[in-house]
Amino acid sequence: MGDIAVITPPKPAMRPARPEFSSGPCAKRPGWAPENLQNAVLGRSHRSKLGKARLKEAIERTRDVLQVPDEFLIGIVPGSDTGAMEMALWSLLGARPVQLLAFESFGKDWVTDVTKQLKIEAEVLDAPYGQLPDLARVRKDADLVFTWNGTTSGVRVPDAAFIAADREGLVICDATSAAFAQDLDWSKLDAATFSWQKALGGEAGHGMLILGPRAVERLESHAPPWPMPKLFRLTKAGKLNAEIFEGSTINTPSMLCVEDYLDALRWAASIGGLAELRRRADANLGVLEAWAQATPWISFLAEDPSIRSNTSVCLKVIDPRVTALPEEAQADFAKKLAAALEKEDVAYDVAGYRDAPPGLRIWCGATVDASDLEALTPWLDWAFHATAAELAPA
């Protein structure tokens, strides 16, 4: 390696107009400004007529943009996607055997919840980062828990064909990095969750819980054997607490965050709804795919394009000068690479997730403009060569 000449290219002339490529909280929508929130219901109770109307509007606009069937219920819940998922797990599981798909860190978190906290003997179908488990092993008689899109691995399920239409168990889906960017097959999902701070760039702390008729039937026919915290209680006297799905939240939401979410939903509808959101995310992924194909030092963590995320795009450094390093040194290289980009104000928060293999993670959801990704790619090359130049010769 010592005889390789390392030449750092000059800094690119153009910079991304918006360098926010964080995978959560994600970039605000194009044209966002604090003034957009001037009609927020502040200093008022969320249970006031005006407050409840805003919360109901958030539910209705979510249904319209995500094309959620009318028979599904949509609720605003505390604790972001994590809170929504844990509410679903604690409330719905226990009646049947359980299978979990674990191919990234949050899927592994749900394994911990189910097996360590709820102490359910579940079957875990796992896979290394960058791959999917064997979906053919999914059973129709068991409840299934999975992430549609692995935020920390850049891997997504290609579709819901692996879920039986005549399934007997429930399907509980963490859809937080898939909603508003990928096709969710509602006929195959019984409970789905996401958070505002992901694909639409909303503010953090609030989650969405979407329940189909089969999930409601489970809630009303099965009482879990474990104590149920107040924040997780979806039933009263054995019946669904319908008010949660009409805008009466369990806890006090931030009405400023509600207004911000409404602003994002209005923007989504104004540009063409779900179809245009998907198109924008696909186009953003396309920018990085074209660049990576022509760039010898980088590759996708998800090598199979059919399972590659169009939102949380995870990249790995494959240059032999880096792959020859010990794992800890490779992780240090990736951190320095991300730090160099942040120092130049061209890309914020793009280091790979702490539990994932060393690399970069660049958000490509619909609130990101393709022009900013096009401006970013020369900077990625510059940062790599500048960081590689600091490696000690062999």
PDB file of C-alpha atoms in Angstrom, residues 21-294:
ATOM      1  CA  PHE A  21     -29.149  14.145   5.167  1.00  0.00           C
ATOM      2  CA  SER A  22     -29.840  12.781   8.647  1.00  0.00           C
ATOM      3  CA  SER A  23     -31.880   9.577   8.908  1.00  0.00           C
ATOM      4  CA  GLY A  24     -33.899  11.012  11.760  1.00  0.00           C
ATOM      5  CA  PRO A  25     -34.978  13.613  12.408  1.00  0.00           C
ATOM      6  CA  CYS A  26     -34.923  13.952   8.632  1.00  0.00           C
ATOM      7  CA  ALA A  27     -34.776  16.980   6.359  1.00  0.00           C
ATOM      8  CA  LYS A  28     -37.731  19.344   6.450  1.00  0.00           C
ATOM      9  CA  ARG A  29     -39.764  19.594   3.287  1.00  0.00           C
ATOM     10  CA  PRO A  30     -38.556  21.946   0.520  1.00  0.00           C
ATOM     11  CA  GLY A  31     -39.689  25.488   1.262  1.00  0.00           C
ATOM     12  CA  TRP A  32     -40.226  24.868   4.966  1.00  0.00           C
ATOM     13  CA  ALA A  33     -40.040  27.896   7.278  1.00  0.00           C
ATOM     14  CA  PRO A  34     -41.067  28.529  10.902  1.00  0.00           C
ATOM     15  CA  GLU A  35     -43.703  30.928   9.613  1.00  0.00           C
ATOM     16  CA  ASN A  36     -45.579  27.926   8.243  1.00  0.00           C
ATOM     17  CA  LEU A  37     -46.523  27.078  11.823  1.00  0.00           C
ATOM     18  CA  GLN A  38     -48.093  30.406  12.753  1.00  0.00           C
ATOM     19  CA  ASN A  39     -51.578  28.883  13.021  1.00  0.00           C
ATOM     20  CA  ALA A  40     -50.516  26.311  15.608  1.00  0.00           C
ATOM     21  CA  VAL A  41     -52.924  25.846  18.509  1.00  0.00           C
ATOM     22  CA  LEU A  42     -50.640  27.098  21.295  1.00  0.00           C
ATOM     23  CA  GLY A  43     -51.553  27.826  24.896  1.00  0.00           C
ATOM     24  CA  ARG A  44     -54.718  25.772  24.473  1.00  0.00           C
ATOM     25  CA  SER A  45     -55.680  22.318  25.637  1.00  0.00           C
ATOM     26  CA  HIS A  46     -55.254  19.543  23.111  1.00  0.00           C
ATOM     27  CA  ARG A  47     -58.694  18.457  24.289  1.00  0.00           C
ATOM     28  CA  SER A  48     -60.268  21.770  23.328  1.00  0.00           C
ATOM     29  CA  LYS A  49     -62.568  21.788  20.291  1.00  0.00           C
ATOM     30  CA  LEU A  50     -59.849  23.440  18.208  1.00  0.00           C
ATOM     31  CA  GLY A  51     -57.095  21.145  19.484  1.00  0.00           C
ATOM     32  CA  LYS A  52     -59.088  17.972  18.811  1.00  0.00           C
ATOM     33  CA  ALA A  53     -59.954  19.248  15.340  1.00  0.00           C
ATOM     34  CA  ARG A  54     -56.261  19.639  14.502  1.00  0.00           C
ATOM     35  CA  LEU A  55     -55.465  16.139  15.753  1.00  0.00           C
ATOM     36  CA  LYS A  56     -58.388  14.708  13.783  1.00  0.00           C
ATOM     37  CA  GLU A  57     -57.142  16.553  10.693  1.00  0.00           C
ATOM     38  CA  ALA A  58     -53.701  14.957  11.136  1.00  0.00           C
ATOM     39  CA  ILE A  59     -55.345  11.526  11.203  1.00  0.00           C
ATOM     40  CA  GLU A  60     -57.510  12.214   8.134  1.00  0.00           C
ATOM     41  CA  ARG A  61     -54.640  13.668   6.100  1.00  0.00           C
ATOM     42  CA  THR A  62     -52.460  10.691   7.030  1.00  0.00           C
ATOM     43  CA  ARG A  63     -55.161   8.373   5.718  1.00  0.00           C
ATOM     44  CA  ASP A  64     -55.440  10.311   2.458  1.00  0.00           C
ATOM     45  CA  VAL A  65     -51.711  10.535   1.715  1.00  0.00           C
ATOM     46  CA  LEU A  66     -50.869   6.951   2.752  1.00  0.00           C
ATOM     47  CA  GLN A  67     -54.032   5.570   1.110  1.00  0.00           C
ATOM     48  CA  VAL A  68     -55.002   3.713   4.283  1.00  0.00           C
ATOM     49  CA  PRO A  69     -58.274   1.767   3.862  1.00  0.00           C
ATOM     50  CA  ASP A  70     -61.331   3.217   5.586  1.00  0.00           C
ATOM     51  CA  GLU A  71     -61.730   0.180   7.842  1.00  0.00           C
ATOM     52  CA  PHE A  72     -58.307   0.788   9.423  1.00  0.00           C
ATOM     53  CA  LEU A  73     -57.967   2.974  12.511  1.00  0.00           C
ATOM     54  CA  ILE A  74     -55.218   5.608  12.859  1.00  0.00           C
ATOM     55  CA  GLY A  75     -54.077   6.922  16.217  1.00  0.00           C
ATOM     56  CA  ILE A  76     -51.511   9.447  17.435  1.00  0.00           C
ATOM     57  CA  VAL A  77     -49.482   7.937  20.270  1.00  0.00           C
ATOM     58  CA  PRO A  78     -46.529   8.955  22.476  1.00  0.00           C
ATOM     59  CA  GLY A  79     -42.917   7.921  22.162  1.00  0.00           C
ATOM     60  CA  SER A  80     -42.352   8.164  18.407  1.00  0.00           C
ATOM     61  CA  ASP A  81     -42.223   4.941  16.380  1.00  0.00           C
ATOM     62  CA  THR A  82     -40.701   3.124  19.357  1.00  0.00           C
ATOM     63  CA  GLY A  83     -43.712   3.971  21.508  1.00  0.00           C
ATOM     64  CA  ALA A  84     -46.131   2.957  18.767  1.00  0.00           C
ATOM     65  CA  MET A  85     -44.381  -0.378  18.191  1.00  0.00           C
ATOM     66  CA  GLU A  86     -44.134  -1.202  21.874  1.00  0.00           C
ATOM     67  CA  MET A  87     -47.797  -0.333  22.311  1.00  0.00           C
ATOM     68  CA  ALA A  88     -48.643  -2.784  19.518  1.00  0.00           C
ATOM     69  CA  LEU A  89     -46.364  -5.546  20.848  1.00  0.00           C
ATOM     70  CA  TRP A  90     -47.512  -5.312  24.449  1.00  0.00           C
ATOM     71  CA  SER A  91     -51.186  -5.057  23.506  1.00  0.00           C
ATOM     72  CA  LEU A  92     -51.481  -7.591  20.675  1.00  0.00           C
ATOM     73  CA  LEU A  93     -49.047 -10.436  21.362  1.00  0.00           C
ATOM     74  CA  GLY A  94     -49.477 -13.487  23.557  1.00  0.00           C
ATOM     75  CA  ALA A  95     -52.343 -15.318  21.886  1.00  0.00           C
ATOM     76  CA  ARG A  96     -50.288 -17.172  19.240  1.00  0.00           C
ATOM     77  CA  PRO A  97     -46.708 -18.251  18.496  1.00  0.00           C
ATOM     78  CA  VAL A  98     -44.513 -15.354  17.381  1.00  0.00           C
ATOM     79  CA  GLN A  99     -41.942 -14.955  14.628  1.00  0.00           C
ATOM     80  CA  LEU A 100     -39.672 -11.924  14.302  1.00  0.00           C
ATOM     81  CA  LEU A 101     -37.556 -10.788  11.362  1.00  0.00           C
ATOM     82  CA  ALA A 102     -34.301  -9.225  12.563  1.00  0.00           C
ATOM     83  CA  PHE A 103     -32.009  -7.781   9.911  1.00  0.00           C
ATOM     84  CA  GLU A 104     -31.058  -4.455  11.486  1.00  0.00           C
ATOM     85  CA  SER A 105     -30.843  -2.864  14.915  1.00  0.00           C
ATOM     86  CA  PHE A 106     -34.472  -1.855  15.454  1.00  0.00           C
ATOM     87  CA  GLY A 107     -35.710  -5.298  14.444  1.00  0.00           C
ATOM     88  CA  LYS A 108     -33.311  -6.648  17.048  1.00  0.00           C
ATOM     89  CA  ASP A 109     -34.854  -4.236  19.582  1.00  0.00           C
ATOM     90  CA  TRP A 110     -38.262  -5.811  18.972  1.00  0.00           C
ATOM     91  CA  VAL A 111     -36.673  -9.214  19.563  1.00  0.00           C
ATOM     92  CA  THR A 112     -35.498  -7.944  22.955  1.00  0.00           C
ATOM     93  CA  ASP A 113     -38.957  -6.569  23.774  1.00  0.00           C
ATOM     94  CA  VAL A 114     -40.708  -9.805  22.891  1.00  0.00           C
ATOM     95  CA  THR A 115     -38.261 -12.366  24.271  1.00  0.00           C
ATOM     96  CA  LYS A 116     -36.692 -10.548  27.234  1.00  0.00           C
ATOM     97  CA  GLN A 117     -39.421  -8.184  28.451  1.00  0.00           C
ATOM     98  CA  LEU A 118     -42.618 -10.038  27.520  1.00  0.00           C
ATOM     99  CA  LYS A 119     -40.787 -13.375  27.859  1.00  0.00           C
ATOM    100  CA  ILE A 120     -42.451 -14.932  24.839  1.00  0.00           C
ATOM    101  CA  GLU A 121     -40.616 -17.895  23.313  1.00  0.00           C
ATOM    102  CA  ALA A 122     -40.422 -16.554  19.791  1.00  0.00           C
ATOM    103  CA  GLU A 123     -38.715 -17.770  16.631  1.00  0.00           C
ATOM    104  CA  VAL A 124     -36.197 -15.224  15.370  1.00  0.00           C
ATOM    105  CA  LEU A 125     -35.382 -15.199  11.657  1.00  0.00           C
ATOM    106  CA  ASP A 126     -32.262 -13.088  11.380  1.00  0.00           C
ATOM    107  CA  ALA A 127     -29.768 -12.040   8.719  1.00  0.00           C
ATOM    108  CA  PRO A 128     -26.534 -10.035   8.600  1.00  0.00           C
ATOM    109  CA  TYR A 129     -26.637  -6.328   7.809  1.00  0.00           C
ATOM    110  CA  GLY A 130     -27.241  -5.895   4.084  1.00  0.00           C
ATOM    111  CA  GLN A 131     -29.346  -9.037   3.697  1.00  0.00           C
ATOM    112  CA  LEU A 132     -32.864 -10.300   4.419  1.00  0.00           C
ATOM    113  CA  PRO A 133     -33.781 -13.428   6.370  1.00  0.00           C
ATOM    114  CA  ASP A 134     -35.286 -16.395   4.527  1.00  0.00           C
ATOM    115  CA  LEU A 135     -38.808 -15.041   4.031  1.00  0.00           C
ATOM    116  CA  ALA A 136     -40.023 -18.480   2.912  1.00  0.00           C
ATOM    117  CA  ARG A 137     -39.831 -19.549   6.562  1.00  0.00           C
ATOM    118  CA  VAL A 138     -42.578 -17.106   7.631  1.00  0.00           C
ATOM    119  CA  ARG A 139     -45.504 -19.110   9.004  1.00  0.00           C
ATOM    120  CA  LYS A 140     -49.124 -18.168   8.514  1.00  0.00           C
ATOM    121  CA  ASP A 141     -50.172 -19.615  11.894  1.00  0.00           C
ATOM    122  CA  ALA A 142     -47.855 -17.317  13.898  1.00  0.00           C
ATOM    123  CA  ASP A 143     -47.921 -13.614  14.688  1.00  0.00           C
ATOM    124  CA  LEU A 144     -45.216 -11.846  12.681  1.00  0.00           C
ATOM    125  CA  VAL A 145     -43.202  -8.789  13.775  1.00  0.00           C
ATOM    126  CA  PHE A 146     -40.906  -7.111  11.266  1.00  0.00           C
ATOM    127  CA  THR A 147     -39.493  -3.850   9.966  1.00  0.00           C
ATOM    128  CA  TRP A 148     -40.514  -3.094   6.376  1.00  0.00           C
ATOM    129  CA  ASN A 149     -37.435  -0.953   5.822  1.00  0.00           C
ATOM    130  CA  GLY A 150     -34.308  -1.382   7.924  1.00  0.00           C
ATOM    131  CA  THR A 151     -33.266   2.160   8.767  1.00  0.00           C
ATOM    132  CA  THR A 152     -29.840   1.086   9.978  1.00  0.00           C
ATOM    133  CA  SER A 153     -29.106  -1.519   7.276  1.00  0.00           C
ATOM    134  CA  GLY A 154     -30.493   0.093   4.119  1.00  0.00           C
ATOM    135  CA  VAL A 155     -32.471  -3.089   3.397  1.00  0.00           C
ATOM    136  CA  ARG A 156     -36.202  -3.364   2.760  1.00  0.00           C
ATOM    137  CA  VAL A 157     -38.590  -6.166   1.956  1.00  0.00           C
ATOM    138  CA  PRO A 158     -39.351  -5.969  -1.791  1.00  0.00           C
ATOM    139  CA  ASP A 159     -43.085  -6.511  -1.233  1.00  0.00           C
ATOM    140  CA  ALA A 160     -45.500  -8.383   1.019  1.00  0.00           C
ATOM    141  CA  ALA A 161     -45.742 -11.544  -1.086  1.00  0.00           C
ATOM    142  CA  PHE A 162     -44.127 -13.554   1.726  1.00  0.00           C
ATOM    143  CA  ILE A 163     -47.172 -12.887   3.956  1.00  0.00           C
ATOM    144  CA  ALA A 164     -50.039 -15.325   3.400  1.00  0.00           C
ATOM    145  CA  ALA A 165     -53.342 -13.770   2.400  1.00  0.00           C
ATOM    146  CA  ASP A 166     -55.126 -16.422   4.498  1.00  0.00           C
ATOM    147  CA  ARG A 167     -52.835 -15.934   7.489  1.00  0.00           C
ATOM    148  CA  GLU A 168     -54.086 -16.894  10.914  1.00  0.00           C
ATOM    149  CA  GLY A 169     -51.687 -14.758  12.939  1.00  0.00           C
ATOM    150  CA  LEU A 170     -51.370 -10.990  13.057  1.00  0.00           C
ATOM    151  CA  VAL A 171     -48.739  -9.016  11.149  1.00  0.00           C
ATOM    152  CA  ILE A 172     -47.188  -6.148  13.112  1.00  0.00           C
ATOM    153  CA  CYS A 173     -45.028  -3.923  10.918  1.00  0.00           C
ATOM    154  CA  ASP A 174     -42.554  -1.204  11.885  1.00  0.00           C
ATOM    155  CA  ALA A 175     -42.958   0.987   8.795  1.00  0.00           C
ATOM    156  CA  THR A 176     -41.255   4.126  10.023  1.00  0.00           C
ATOM    157  CA  SER A 177     -38.692   4.435   7.199  1.00  0.00           C
ATOM    158  CA  ALA A 178     -41.020   2.981   4.568  1.00  0.00           C
ATOM    159  CA  ALA A 179     -44.159   5.083   5.045  1.00  0.00           C
ATOM    160  CA  PHE A 180     -44.445   7.907   2.483  1.00  0.00           C
ATOM    161  CA  ALA A 181     -41.713   6.360   0.299  1.00  0.00           C
ATOM    162  CA  GLN A 182     -42.622   2.726  -0.411  1.00  0.00           C
ATOM    163  CA  ASP A 183     -45.724   0.710  -1.256  1.00  0.00           C
ATOM    164  CA  LEU A 184     -47.231  -0.705   1.934  1.00  0.00           C
ATOM    165  CA  ASP A 185     -49.639  -3.547   1.198  1.00  0.00           C
ATOM    166  CA  TRP A 186     -52.427  -2.834   3.680  1.00  0.00           C
ATOM    167  CA  SER A 187     -54.141  -6.128   2.837  1.00  0.00           C
ATOM    168  CA  LYS A 188     -51.168  -7.900   4.453  1.00  0.00           C
ATOM    169  CA  LEU A 189     -50.688  -5.636   7.508  1.00  0.00           C
ATOM    170  CA  ASP A 190     -52.746  -5.757  10.704  1.00  0.00           C
ATOM    171  CA  ALA A 191     -50.809  -3.168  12.689  1.00  0.00           C
ATOM    172  CA  ALA A 192     -48.322  -0.652  11.327  1.00  0.00           C
ATOM    173  CA  THR A 193     -46.355   2.132  12.948  1.00  0.00           C
ATOM    174  CA  PHE A 194     -44.235   5.111  11.973  1.00  0.00           C
ATOM    175  CA  SER A 195     -42.990   8.402  13.367  1.00  0.00           C
ATOM    176  CA  TRP A 196     -43.339  11.967  12.184  1.00  0.00           C
ATOM    177  CA  GLN A 197     -39.618  12.688  12.100  1.00  0.00           C
ATOM    178  CA  LYS A 198     -38.829  10.202   9.353  1.00  0.00           C
ATOM    179  CA  ALA A 199     -40.001  10.346   5.765  1.00  0.00           C
ATOM    180  CA  LEU A 200     -41.903  13.642   5.969  1.00  0.00           C
ATOM    181  CA  GLY A 201     -39.363  15.458   8.134  1.00  0.00           C
ATOM    182  CA  GLY A 202     -41.750  16.178  10.999  1.00  0.00           C
ATOM    183  CA  GLU A 203     -40.712  16.886  14.560  1.00  0.00           C
ATOM    184  CA  ALA A 204     -39.853  14.079  16.955  1.00  0.00           C
ATOM    185  CA  GLY A 205     -41.673  12.499  19.876  1.00  0.00           C
ATOM    186  CA  HIS A 206     -44.935  11.401  18.271  1.00  0.00           C
ATOM    187  CA  GLY A 207     -45.815   8.064  16.731  1.00  0.00           C
ATOM    188  CA  MET A 208     -48.639   6.774  14.575  1.00  0.00           C
ATOM    189  CA  LEU A 209     -50.386   3.456  15.198  1.00  0.00           C
ATOM    190  CA  ILE A 210     -52.540   2.039  12.395  1.00  0.00           C
ATOM    191  CA  LEU A 211     -54.772  -0.936  13.237  1.00  0.00           C
ATOM    192  CA  GLY A 212     -56.728  -3.149  10.880  1.00  0.00           C
ATOM    193  CA  PRO A 213     -59.910  -5.050  11.766  1.00  0.00           C
ATOM    194  CA  ARG A 214     -58.023  -8.233  12.711  1.00  0.00           C
ATOM    195  CA  ALA A 215     -55.900  -6.318  15.219  1.00  0.00           C
ATOM    196  CA  VAL A 216     -58.995  -4.755  16.762  1.00  0.00           C
ATOM    197  CA  GLU A 217     -60.555  -8.213  17.065  1.00  0.00           C
ATOM    198  CA  ARG A 218     -57.427  -9.426  18.877  1.00  0.00           C
ATOM    199  CA  LEU A 219     -57.525  -6.473  21.265  1.00  0.00           C
ATOM    200  CA  GLU A 220     -61.105  -7.250  22.228  1.00  0.00           C
ATOM    201  CA  SER A 221     -60.721 -11.024  22.469  1.00  0.00           C
ATOM    202  CA  HIS A 222     -57.350 -11.426  24.182  1.00  0.00           C
ATOM    203  CA  ALA A 223     -56.154  -9.923  27.456  1.00  0.00           C
ATOM    204  CA  PRO A 224     -52.341 -10.065  27.757  1.00  0.00           C
ATOM    205  CA  PRO A 225     -51.082 -11.677  30.985  1.00  0.00           C
ATOM    206  CA  TRP A 226     -48.559  -8.927  31.768  1.00  0.00           C
ATOM    207  CA  PRO A 227     -49.207  -5.575  33.484  1.00  0.00           C
ATOM    208  CA  MET A 228     -50.090  -2.870  30.963  1.00  0.00           C
ATOM    209  CA  PRO A 229     -48.633   0.639  31.487  1.00  0.00           C
ATOM    210  CA  LYS A 230     -51.146   3.443  31.048  1.00  0.00           C
ATOM    211  CA  LEU A 231     -49.411   4.722  27.908  1.00  0.00           C
ATOM    212  CA  PHE A 232     -49.955   1.333  26.232  1.00  0.00           C
ATOM    213  CA  ARG A 233     -53.626   0.813  27.079  1.00  0.00           C
ATOM    214  CA  LEU A 234     -55.738   0.584  23.946  1.00  0.00           C
ATOM    215  CA  THR A 235     -58.834  -0.898  25.576  1.00  0.00           C
ATOM    216  CA  LYS A 236     -61.316  -0.041  28.309  1.00  0.00           C
ATOM    217  CA  ALA A 237     -63.290  -2.835  29.970  1.00  0.00           C
ATOM    218  CA  GLY A 238     -62.268  -5.211  27.198  1.00  0.00           C
ATOM    219  CA  LYS A 239     -63.353  -2.924  24.357  1.00  0.00           C
ATOM    220  CA  LEU A 240     -61.256  -0.771  22.045  1.00  0.00           C
ATOM    221  CA  ASN A 241     -60.783   2.786  23.278  1.00  0.00           C
ATOM    222  CA  ALA A 242     -62.029   4.335  20.045  1.00  0.00           C
ATOM    223  CA  GLU A 243     -61.342   7.894  21.203  1.00  0.00           C
ATOM    224  CA  ILE A 244     -57.592   7.360  20.679  1.00  0.00           C
ATOM    225  CA  PHE A 245     -58.298   6.965  16.965  1.00  0.00           C
ATOM    226  CA  GLU A 246     -60.455  10.065  16.782  1.00  0.00           C
ATOM    227  CA  GLY A 247     -57.888  12.538  18.093  1.00  0.00           C
ATOM    228  CA  SER A 248     -58.107  12.046  21.861  1.00  0.00           C
ATOM    229  CA  THR A 249     -54.506  11.154  22.599  1.00  0.00           C
ATOM    230  CA  ILE A 250     -53.434   9.151  25.658  1.00  0.00           C
ATOM    231  CA  ASN A 251     -50.978  11.831  26.701  1.00  0.00           C
ATOM    232  CA  THR A 252     -50.472  15.517  25.876  1.00  0.00           C
ATOM    233  CA  PRO A 253     -49.045  16.023  22.392  1.00  0.00           C
ATOM    234  CA  SER A 254     -47.105  19.080  21.251  1.00  0.00           C
ATOM    235  CA  MET A 255     -49.556  21.091  19.181  1.00  0.00           C
ATOM    236  CA  LEU A 256     -46.590  22.860  17.569  1.00  0.00           C
ATOM    237  CA  CYS A 257     -45.373  19.458  16.353  1.00  0.00           C
ATOM    238  CA  VAL A 258     -48.911  18.638  15.206  1.00  0.00           C
ATOM    239  CA  GLU A 259     -48.959  21.807  13.099  1.00  0.00           C
ATOM    240  CA  ASP A 260     -45.580  20.901  11.619  1.00  0.00           C
ATOM    241  CA  TYR A 261     -46.835  17.427  10.696  1.00  0.00           C
ATOM    242  CA  LEU A 262     -49.918  18.959   9.108  1.00  0.00           C
ATOM    243  CA  ASP A 263     -47.684  21.275   7.082  1.00  0.00           C
ATOM    244  CA  ALA A 264     -45.714  18.264   5.812  1.00  0.00           C
ATOM    245  CA  LEU A 265     -48.910  16.375   4.939  1.00  0.00           C
ATOM    246  CA  ARG A 266     -50.315  19.381   3.055  1.00  0.00           C
ATOM    247  CA  TRP A 267     -47.062  19.637   1.097  1.00  0.00           C
ATOM    248  CA  ALA A 268     -47.182  15.923   0.288  1.00  0.00           C
ATOM    249  CA  ALA A 269     -50.730  16.221  -1.038  1.00  0.00           C
ATOM    250  CA  SER A 270     -49.875  19.355  -3.025  1.00  0.00           C
ATOM    251  CA  ILE A 271     -47.071  17.701  -5.009  1.00  0.00           C
ATOM    252  CA  GLY A 272     -49.083  14.655  -6.005  1.00  0.00           C
ATOM    253  CA  GLY A 273     -49.418  12.514  -2.910  1.00  0.00           C
ATOM    254  CA  LEU A 274     -47.918   9.101  -2.355  1.00  0.00           C
ATOM    255  CA  ALA A 275     -47.003   8.461  -5.999  1.00  0.00           C
ATOM    256  CA  GLU A 276     -44.868  11.589  -6.166  1.00  0.00           C
ATOM    257  CA  LEU A 277     -43.309  10.948  -2.763  1.00  0.00           C
ATOM    258  CA  ARG A 278     -42.240   7.499  -3.967  1.00  0.00           C
ATOM    259  CA  ARG A 279     -40.956   8.905  -7.246  1.00  0.00           C
ATOM    260  CA  ARG A 280     -38.826  11.496  -5.457  1.00  0.00           C
ATOM    261  CA  ALA A 281     -37.309   8.892  -3.123  1.00  0.00           C
ATOM    262  CA  ASP A 282     -36.616   6.535  -6.037  1.00  0.00           C
ATOM    263  CA  ALA A 283     -34.969   9.368  -7.997  1.00  0.00           C
ATOM    264  CA  ASN A 284     -32.814  10.247  -4.994  1.00  0.00           C
ATOM    265  CA  LEU A 285     -31.657   6.650  -4.667  1.00  0.00           C
ATOM    266  CA  GLY A 286     -30.946   6.681  -8.397  1.00  0.00           C
ATOM    267  CA  VAL A 287     -28.497   9.561  -7.982  1.00  0.00           C
ATOM    268  CA  LEU A 288     -26.442   7.591  -5.464  1.00  0.00           C
ATOM    269  CA  GLU A 289     -26.695   4.377  -7.482  1.00  0.00           C
ATOM    270  CA  ALA A 290     -25.320   6.081 -10.593  1.00  0.00           C
ATOM    271  CA  TRP A 291     -22.485   7.629  -8.587  1.00  0.00           C
ATOM    272  CA  ALA A 292     -21.628   4.391  -6.766  1.00  0.00           C
ATOM    273  CA  GLN A 293     -21.536   2.422 -10.012  1.00  0.00           C
ATOM    274  CA  ALA A 294     -18.798   4.746 -11.287  1.00  0.00           C
TER     275      ALA A 294
END
